[in-house]
Amino acid sequence: MGAMMLAVAGAANAKPVKHHAKRTYGAAPVATYAGGSELGELRSEVQALRAQLDAQAQNQAAIQAQVAQTQAQTAQIAADAESVQDRLDNVPAQVLTTIGELPKAKPSWAEKTQITGRVYLDASNIVQKNNGQRVAPSGAAVDIKRFYLGVDHQFNDIYSANVTTDFQYASSAPAATGNASTIAQTELYIKKAYLQAKYLPWFTVRLGAADLPWIPFVEDLYGYRYVEQTLTDRTKFGTSADWGIHAFGSFDPIGDPKTGPVVSYAVAVINGTGYRSPPGTSNAPRTNTLDVEGRVSVKYMDFTAALGGYHGRLGVDKGTTLNATYGPVAFRDASRFNALLAYTSGPIRAGVEYFTATNWTAVGNRVTGDKADGYSVFGSYQFQPEWGVFGRYDYVKPTKTTASTKKDNYFNIGLQYEPAKIVDLSLVYKRDKVDNGTFSTGNGTIGATVLGGNGTYDEVGLFGQYRW
């Protein structure tokens, strides 16, 4: 009995044993729960992402195929080019020589010919007085002072030629019957006509009518020739061109053209009558002597200094002129000395010119010679690319021996406008006064014939030039 009771008690105190259900793998549970719908959506998104990745993979494959095709085409082009070059390299030398010997097209005459032109014109009003009385050519008018038409032709690197024409009006007086219908004639004449040979930069020769050494040189520095002639030209103690043999050139003795000094020269052996009188005519007969004009100049930095001179008989020494009292005329030698100092830099131009002359107006005067001198001061300032101001003053004593009290005072002031590179327009005022006699200038004869009298010339207007 005791043993049975102990067995029962042990069984009662023992812990119960949990039994687990056996799980079957590989089969989905049959039961559902609240998160099932979210799982379905997640599966859909995963499938969509897989589709996009597949599409991108296909696109990348297509791009790679296209790149491979382009590379193949590039390689083919390079191979073709190499093949062409190989064929060119294998062209026989005789064929290439023949091609090089084929005649080239001959350049036409026009390709080495240039047409140039220049016109000086004005629209102005003139008031000229003789001892206070108004005289001709007072009044308003539009005028063309100069019309140059030139032809330049280059034969080769050495030889060239130039012909430049000018014109003037020559009006005859009306008939005594009062017929005022007389037509003024326009005379066309040669300003320049020469053959040129440029052998070296410092040695060029011209044969014919060409620029003289002094006046054109000063015109380039002055810059306002279309407004007024330079000092020596305006007062008729020189001319700008003549017939003869001309030589000129320039060189840099230290080999630095930017700073200089640059030395230039010009010399001419000429007839002495000027360019308007062709040689051998009644106005320019053959003479016993020829005249000489020369110039030497130095340009250093922005400064230019020049000296010039003239010697001769101005083309009047015909050797057959007789005087009723003295027999054959004893001609005097005319001479002129010139000096100039100028500064040209950027918008500024300034300079002074001086001359002295002996017997210029008395070459054929057996009894009395004569002297003259004068100076000119000029300046300009370009305050804008198209606008500038300028001014000039001249003082001349033209007859220091025969009429020592005669003097000429001239000045001009102006405002310039340059609407184009080939056009210049200037509003200008000029005044010229001659005391104690008359004086022939580029603006006509000014002064008074009355002893101790004077004459004035005032002009205001628009002056211009057109060039091509």
Coordinates of N, CA and C in Angstrom, one line a residue, residues 12-171:
A12 N 1.6 13.0 -9.3 CA 0.8 14.2 -9.1 C 1.8 15.4 -9.1
N13 N 3.0 15.3 -8.6 CA 3.9 16.5 -8.6 C 4.6 16.7 -9.9
A14 N 4.6 15.8 -10.8 CA 5.3 15.9 -12.1 C 4.7 17.0 -12.9
K15 N 5.6 18.0 -13.7 CA 5.1 19.1 -14.6 C 4.5 18.5 -15.9
P16 N 3.5 19.2 -16.4 CA 2.9 18.7 -17.6 C 3.9 18.9 -18.8
V17 N 3.8 18.1 -19.8 CA 4.7 18.1 -21.0 C 3.9 18.6 -22.2
K18 N 4.5 19.8 -22.9 CA 3.8 20.4 -24.0 C 4.2 19.6 -25.3
H19 N 3.2 19.3 -26.1 CA 3.4 18.6 -27.3 C 3.2 19.6 -28.5
H20 N 4.2 19.8 -29.4 CA 4.2 20.7 -30.6 C 3.6 20.0 -31.8
A21 N 2.8 20.8 -32.5 CA 2.3 20.2 -33.8 C 3.4 20.1 -34.8
K22 N 3.3 19.2 -35.6 CA 4.3 18.9 -36.7 C 4.1 19.9 -37.9
R23 N 5.1 20.8 -38.3 CA 5.0 21.7 -39.4 C 5.3 21.0 -40.7
T24 N 4.5 21.4 -41.7 CA 4.7 20.9 -43.0 C 5.3 22.0 -43.9
Y25 N 6.6 21.9 -44.4 CA 7.2 22.9 -45.2 C 6.8 22.8 -46.7
G26 N 6.8 24.1 -47.4 CA 6.6 24.1 -48.9 C 5.1 24.4 -49.1
A27 N 4.3 24.5 -48.2 CA 2.9 24.8 -48.5 C 2.5 26.1 -47.8
A28 N 1.7 27.0 -48.5 CA 1.3 28.3 -47.9 C 0.3 28.0 -46.9
P29 N 0.3 28.9 -45.8 CA -0.7 28.7 -44.8 C -2.1 29.0 -45.4
V30 N -3.0 28.3 -44.9 CA -4.4 28.5 -45.4 C -5.0 29.7 -44.8
A31 N -4.7 30.0 -43.6 CA -5.4 31.1 -42.9 C -4.9 32.4 -43.4
T32 N -5.7 33.5 -43.4 CA -5.4 34.9 -43.8 C -5.3 35.7 -42.6
Y33 N -4.6 37.0 -42.8 CA -4.4 37.9 -41.7 C -4.6 39.3 -42.3
A34 N -4.5 40.3 -41.4 CA -4.8 41.7 -41.8 C -3.8 42.3 -42.8
G35 N -2.5 42.0 -42.7 CA -1.4 42.5 -43.6 C -1.3 41.9 -44.9
G36 N -2.2 41.1 -45.4 CA -2.1 40.4 -46.7 C -2.2 41.3 -47.9
S37 N -3.0 42.3 -47.8 CA -3.2 43.2 -49.0 C -1.9 44.0 -49.2
E38 N -1.2 44.5 -48.2 CA 0.0 45.3 -48.4 C 1.1 44.4 -49.0
L39 N 1.1 43.2 -48.7 CA 2.1 42.3 -49.3 C 1.9 42.1 -50.8
G40 N 0.6 42.1 -51.2 CA 0.3 42.0 -52.7 C 0.8 43.3 -53.4
E41 N 0.6 44.4 -52.8 CA 1.0 45.7 -53.4 C 2.5 45.7 -53.6
L42 N 3.2 45.3 -52.6 CA 4.7 45.2 -52.6 C 5.2 44.3 -53.7
R43 N 4.5 43.2 -53.9 CA 4.9 42.3 -55.0 C 4.7 43.0 -56.4
S44 N 3.6 43.8 -56.5 CA 3.4 44.5 -57.8 C 4.5 45.5 -58.1
E45 N 4.9 46.2 -57.0 CA 5.9 47.2 -57.3 C 7.3 46.6 -57.7
V46 N 7.6 45.5 -57.0 CA 8.8 44.7 -57.4 C 8.8 44.3 -58.8
Q47 N 7.6 43.8 -59.3 CA 7.5 43.4 -60.7 C 7.7 44.6 -61.6
A48 N 7.1 45.8 -61.3 CA 7.3 47.0 -62.1 C 8.7 47.4 -62.2
L49 N 9.5 47.4 -61.1 CA 10.9 47.7 -61.1 C 11.7 46.8 -62.0
R50 N 11.3 45.5 -61.9 CA 12.0 44.5 -62.7 C 11.8 44.8 -64.2
A51 N 10.6 45.3 -64.6 CA 10.3 45.6 -66.0 C 11.1 46.8 -66.4
Q52 N 11.2 47.8 -65.6 CA 12.0 49.0 -65.9 C 13.5 48.7 -66.1
L53 N 14.0 47.9 -65.2 CA 15.4 47.4 -65.3 C 15.6 46.7 -66.6
D54 N 14.7 45.9 -67.0 CA 14.8 45.1 -68.3 C 14.8 46.1 -69.5
A55 N 14.0 47.2 -69.4 CA 13.9 48.1 -70.5 C 15.2 48.9 -70.6
Q56 N 15.8 49.3 -69.5 CA 17.0 50.1 -69.5 C 18.2 49.2 -70.0
A57 N 18.1 47.9 -69.7 CA 19.2 47.0 -70.2 C 19.1 46.9 -71.7
Q58 N 17.9 46.9 -72.2 CA 17.7 46.8 -73.7 C 18.2 48.1 -74.4
N59 N 17.9 49.3 -73.8 CA 18.3 50.6 -74.3 C 19.9 50.7 -74.3
Q60 N 20.5 50.3 -73.3 CA 21.9 50.3 -73.2 C 22.6 49.4 -74.2
A61 N 22.0 48.3 -74.4 CA 22.5 47.4 -75.5 C 22.4 48.0 -76.8
A62 N 21.3 48.8 -77.1 CA 21.1 49.4 -78.4 C 22.2 50.5 -78.6
I63 N 22.4 51.3 -77.5 CA 23.4 52.4 -77.6 C 24.8 51.8 -77.9
Q64 N 25.1 50.8 -77.2 CA 26.4 50.1 -77.4 C 26.6 49.6 -78.8
A65 N 25.5 49.1 -79.4 CA 25.6 48.7 -80.8 C 25.8 49.8 -81.7
Q66 N 25.1 51.0 -81.4 CA 25.3 52.2 -82.3 C 26.7 52.7 -82.2
V67 N 27.3 52.8 -81.0 CA 28.6 53.3 -80.8 C 29.6 52.4 -81.6
A68 N 29.4 51.1 -81.5 CA 30.3 50.2 -82.3 C 30.2 50.4 -83.8
Q69 N 28.9 50.7 -84.3 CA 28.8 51.0 -85.7 C 29.5 52.2 -86.1
T70 N 29.4 53.3 -85.2 CA 30.1 54.6 -85.5 C 31.6 54.4 -85.6
Q71 N 32.1 53.7 -84.6 CA 33.5 53.4 -84.6 C 34.0 52.7 -85.9
A72 N 33.2 51.8 -86.3 CA 33.5 51.1 -87.5 C 33.5 52.0 -88.8
Q73 N 32.5 52.9 -88.8 CA 32.5 53.9 -89.9 C 33.7 54.8 -89.9
T74 N 34.1 55.3 -88.7 CA 35.2 56.2 -88.6 C 36.5 55.5 -89.0
A75 N 36.6 54.2 -88.6 CA 37.8 53.5 -89.1 C 37.8 53.3 -90.6
Q76 N 36.7 53.1 -91.2 CA 36.6 53.0 -92.6 C 37.0 54.3 -93.3
I77 N 36.5 55.4 -92.8 CA 36.9 56.7 -93.4 C 38.4 57.0 -93.3
A78 N 39.0 56.7 -92.2 CA 40.4 56.8 -92.0 C 41.2 55.9 -93.0
A79 N 40.7 54.7 -93.2 CA 41.3 53.8 -94.1 C 41.2 54.3 -95.5
D80 N 40.0 54.9 -95.9 CA 39.9 55.5 -97.2 C 40.8 56.6 -97.5
A81 N 40.9 57.5 -96.4 CA 41.8 58.7 -96.6 C 43.3 58.2 -96.7
E82 N 43.7 57.2 -96.0 CA 45.0 56.7 -96.1 C 45.3 56.1 -97.5
S83 N 44.2 55.5 -98.0 CA 44.4 54.9 -99.3 C 44.5 56.0 -100.4
V84 N 43.7 57.1 -100.2 CA 43.9 58.2 -101.2 C 45.3 58.9 -101.1
Q85 N 45.8 59.1 -99.9 CA 47.1 59.6 -99.7 C 48.2 58.7 -100.4
D86 N 48.0 57.4 -100.2 CA 48.9 56.5 -100.8 C 48.9 56.6 -102.3
R87 N 47.7 56.8 -102.9 CA 47.7 56.9 -104.3 C 48.3 58.2 -104.8
L88 N 48.1 59.3 -104.0 CA 48.7 60.6 -104.3 C 50.3 60.5 -104.3
D89 N 50.7 59.8 -103.2 CA 52.2 59.6 -103.1 C 52.8 58.8 -104.2
N90 N 52.0 58.0 -104.8 CA 52.5 57.2 -105.9 C 52.3 57.8 -107.3
V91 N 51.8 59.1 -107.3 CA 51.7 59.8 -108.6 C 53.1 60.0 -109.2
P92 N 53.4 59.7 -110.4 CA 54.7 59.8 -111.0 C 55.2 61.2 -110.9
A93 N 56.5 61.4 -110.7 CA 57.1 62.8 -110.6 C 56.9 63.5 -111.9
Q94 N 56.9 62.8 -113.0 CA 56.8 63.5 -114.3 C 55.5 64.2 -114.4
V95 N 54.4 63.6 -113.9 CA 53.1 64.2 -113.9 C 53.0 65.4 -113.1
L96 N 53.6 65.4 -111.9 CA 53.6 66.6 -111.1 C 54.4 67.7 -111.7
T97 N 55.5 67.4 -112.3 CA 56.3 68.4 -113.0 C 55.5 69.0 -114.1
T98 N 54.8 68.2 -114.9 CA 54.0 68.7 -116.0 C 52.9 69.7 -115.4
I99 N 52.3 69.3 -114.3 CA 51.2 70.2 -113.8 C 51.8 71.5 -113.4
G100 N 53.0 71.5 -112.7 CA 53.6 72.7 -112.3 C 54.1 73.6 -113.4
E101 N 54.3 73.1 -114.6 CA 54.7 73.8 -115.8 C 53.5 74.4 -116.6
L102 N 52.3 74.1 -116.2 CA 51.2 74.6 -116.9 C 51.1 76.1 -116.8
P103 N 50.8 76.9 -117.9 CA 50.9 78.3 -117.9 C 49.8 78.9 -116.9
K104 N 50.2 79.9 -116.2 CA 49.2 80.6 -115.3 C 48.5 81.7 -116.0
A105 N 47.3 82.0 -115.5 CA 46.5 83.0 -116.1 C 47.2 84.4 -116.1
K106 N 47.4 85.1 -117.2 CA 48.1 86.3 -117.2 C 47.2 87.4 -116.6
P107 N 47.8 88.2 -115.6 CA 47.0 89.2 -115.0 C 46.6 90.3 -116.0
S108 N 45.4 90.8 -115.9 CA 44.9 91.8 -116.8 C 45.6 93.2 -116.5
W109 N 45.5 94.1 -117.4 CA 46.1 95.4 -117.3 C 45.4 96.1 -116.1
A110 N 44.1 95.9 -116.0 CA 43.3 96.6 -114.9 C 43.7 96.2 -113.5
E111 N 44.2 95.0 -113.3 CA 44.6 94.5 -112.0 C 45.7 95.3 -111.4
K112 N 46.6 95.9 -112.3 CA 47.7 96.7 -111.8 C 47.5 98.2 -112.1
T113 N 46.3 98.6 -112.3 CA 45.9 100.0 -112.5 C 44.9 100.5 -111.5
Q114 N 45.2 101.7 -111.0 CA 44.4 102.3 -110.0 C 43.9 103.7 -110.5
I115 N 42.6 104.0 -110.3 CA 42.1 105.3 -110.6 C 41.9 106.0 -109.3
T116 N 42.4 107.2 -109.3 CA 42.3 108.1 -108.1 C 41.7 109.4 -108.4
G117 N 41.1 110.1 -107.4 CA 40.5 111.4 -107.7 C 40.5 112.2 -106.4
R118 N 40.5 113.5 -106.6 CA 40.4 114.4 -105.4 C 39.7 115.7 -105.9
V119 N 38.7 116.1 -105.1 CA 38.0 117.3 -105.4 C 38.0 118.3 -104.2
Y120 N 38.4 119.6 -104.5 CA 38.3 120.6 -103.5 C 37.1 121.5 -103.8
L121 N 36.2 121.7 -102.9 CA 35.0 122.5 -103.2 C 34.7 123.4 -102.0
D122 N 33.9 124.4 -102.3 CA 33.5 125.3 -101.2 C 32.2 126.0 -101.6
A123 N 31.4 126.4 -100.5 CA 30.2 127.3 -100.7 C 30.5 128.4 -99.7
S124 N 30.8 129.6 -100.2 CA 31.3 130.6 -99.3 C 30.8 132.0 -99.7
N125 N 31.0 133.0 -98.8 CA 30.8 134.4 -99.1 C 32.1 135.2 -99.0
I126 N 32.4 136.0 -99.9 CA 33.6 136.8 -99.9 C 33.3 138.3 -99.9
V127 N 34.0 138.9 -99.0 CA 33.9 140.4 -99.0 C 35.4 140.9 -99.1
Q128 N 35.7 141.5 -100.3 CA 37.0 142.1 -100.6 C 36.9 143.6 -100.7
K129 N 37.8 144.3 -100.1 CA 37.8 145.7 -100.1 C 39.1 146.3 -100.5
N130 N 39.0 147.4 -101.2 CA 40.2 148.2 -101.6 C 40.1 149.6 -101.0
N131 N 40.9 149.9 -99.9 CA 40.8 151.1 -99.2 C 39.3 151.3 -98.7
G132 N 38.7 150.3 -98.2 CA 37.4 150.4 -97.6 C 36.3 150.2 -98.6
Q133 N 36.5 150.2 -99.9 CA 35.5 150.1 -100.9 C 35.4 148.6 -101.4
R134 N 34.2 148.1 -101.4 CA 34.0 146.8 -101.8 C 34.2 146.6 -103.3
V135 N 35.0 145.5 -103.6 CA 35.4 145.3 -105.0 C 35.2 143.8 -105.3
A136 N 35.3 143.4 -106.6 CA 35.2 142.0 -107.0 C 36.5 141.3 -106.4
P137 N 36.3 140.0 -106.1 CA 35.2 139.1 -106.4 C 34.2 138.9 -105.2
S138 N 33.8 140.0 -104.6 CA 32.9 139.9 -103.4 C 31.6 139.3 -103.9
G139 N 31.0 138.5 -102.9 CA 29.7 137.8 -103.2 C 29.7 136.4 -102.8
A140 N 28.6 135.7 -102.9 CA 28.4 134.3 -102.5 C 28.4 133.4 -103.8
A141 N 29.0 132.2 -103.6 CA 29.0 131.3 -104.7 C 29.4 129.9 -104.2
V142 N 29.1 128.9 -105.0 CA 29.6 127.5 -104.8 C 30.7 127.3 -105.9
D143 N 31.8 126.8 -105.5 CA 33.0 126.7 -106.3 C 33.7 125.4 -106.2
I144 N 34.3 124.9 -107.3 CA 35.2 123.8 -107.3 C 36.6 124.3 -107.5
K145 N 37.4 124.3 -106.5 CA 38.8 124.9 -106.7 C 39.7 124.0 -107.4
R146 N 39.6 122.7 -107.2 CA 40.5 121.7 -107.8 C 39.7 120.4 -108.1
F147 N 40.0 119.7 -109.2 CA 39.5 118.4 -109.5 C 40.6 117.6 -110.1
Y148 N 41.2 116.8 -109.3 CA 42.3 116.0 -109.8 C 41.8 114.6 -110.1
L149 N 42.2 114.1 -111.3 CA 41.8 112.7 -111.7 C 43.1 112.0 -112.2
G150 N 43.4 110.9 -111.5 CA 44.7 110.3 -111.7 C 44.6 108.8 -112.1
V151 N 45.6 108.4 -112.9 CA 45.7 107.0 -113.3 C 47.1 106.5 -112.9
D152 N 47.2 105.5 -112.1 CA 48.5 104.9 -111.7 C 48.5 103.4 -112.3
H153 N 49.7 103.1 -112.9 CA 49.8 101.8 -113.4 C 51.2 101.2 -113.0
Q154 N 51.2 100.0 -112.5 CA 52.4 99.3 -112.1 C 52.8 98.3 -113.2
F155 N 53.9 98.5 -113.8 CA 54.4 97.6 -114.8 C 55.0 96.3 -114.2
N156 N 55.8 96.6 -113.2 CA 56.5 95.5 -112.5 C 56.9 96.0 -111.1
D157 N 57.8 95.3 -110.4 CA 58.2 95.7 -109.1 C 59.0 97.0 -109.1
I158 N 59.5 97.4 -110.3 CA 60.4 98.6 -110.3 C 59.7 99.7 -111.0
Y159 N 59.1 99.5 -112.2 CA 58.6 100.5 -113.0 C 57.1 100.7 -112.9
S160 N 56.7 102.0 -112.9 CA 55.3 102.4 -112.8 C 55.2 103.7 -113.5
A161 N 53.9 104.2 -113.7 CA 53.6 105.5 -114.3 C 52.4 106.1 -113.7
N162 N 52.3 107.4 -113.8 CA 51.2 108.2 -113.3 C 50.9 109.3 -114.2
V163 N 49.6 109.5 -114.4 CA 49.0 110.7 -115.1 C 47.9 111.3 -114.3
T164 N 48.1 112.6 -113.9 CA 47.1 113.2 -113.1 C 46.7 114.5 -113.8
T165 N 45.4 114.7 -114.0 CA 44.9 115.9 -114.6 C 44.3 116.9 -113.7
D166 N 44.2 118.2 -114.0 CA 43.6 119.2 -113.3 C 42.9 120.1 -114.3
F167 N 42.1 121.1 -113.8 CA 41.4 122.0 -114.7 C 41.3 123.4 -114.1
Q168 N 41.1 124.3 -115.0 CA 40.8 125.7 -114.5 C 39.8 126.4 -115.5
Y169 N 39.2 127.4 -115.0 CA 38.3 128.2 -115.9 C 39.0 129.3 -116.5
A170 N 38.8 129.6 -117.8 CA 39.4 130.7 -118.5 C 38.3 131.4 -119.3
S171 N 37.8 132.5 -118.7 CA 36.7 133.2 -119.3 C 37.2 134.5 -120.0

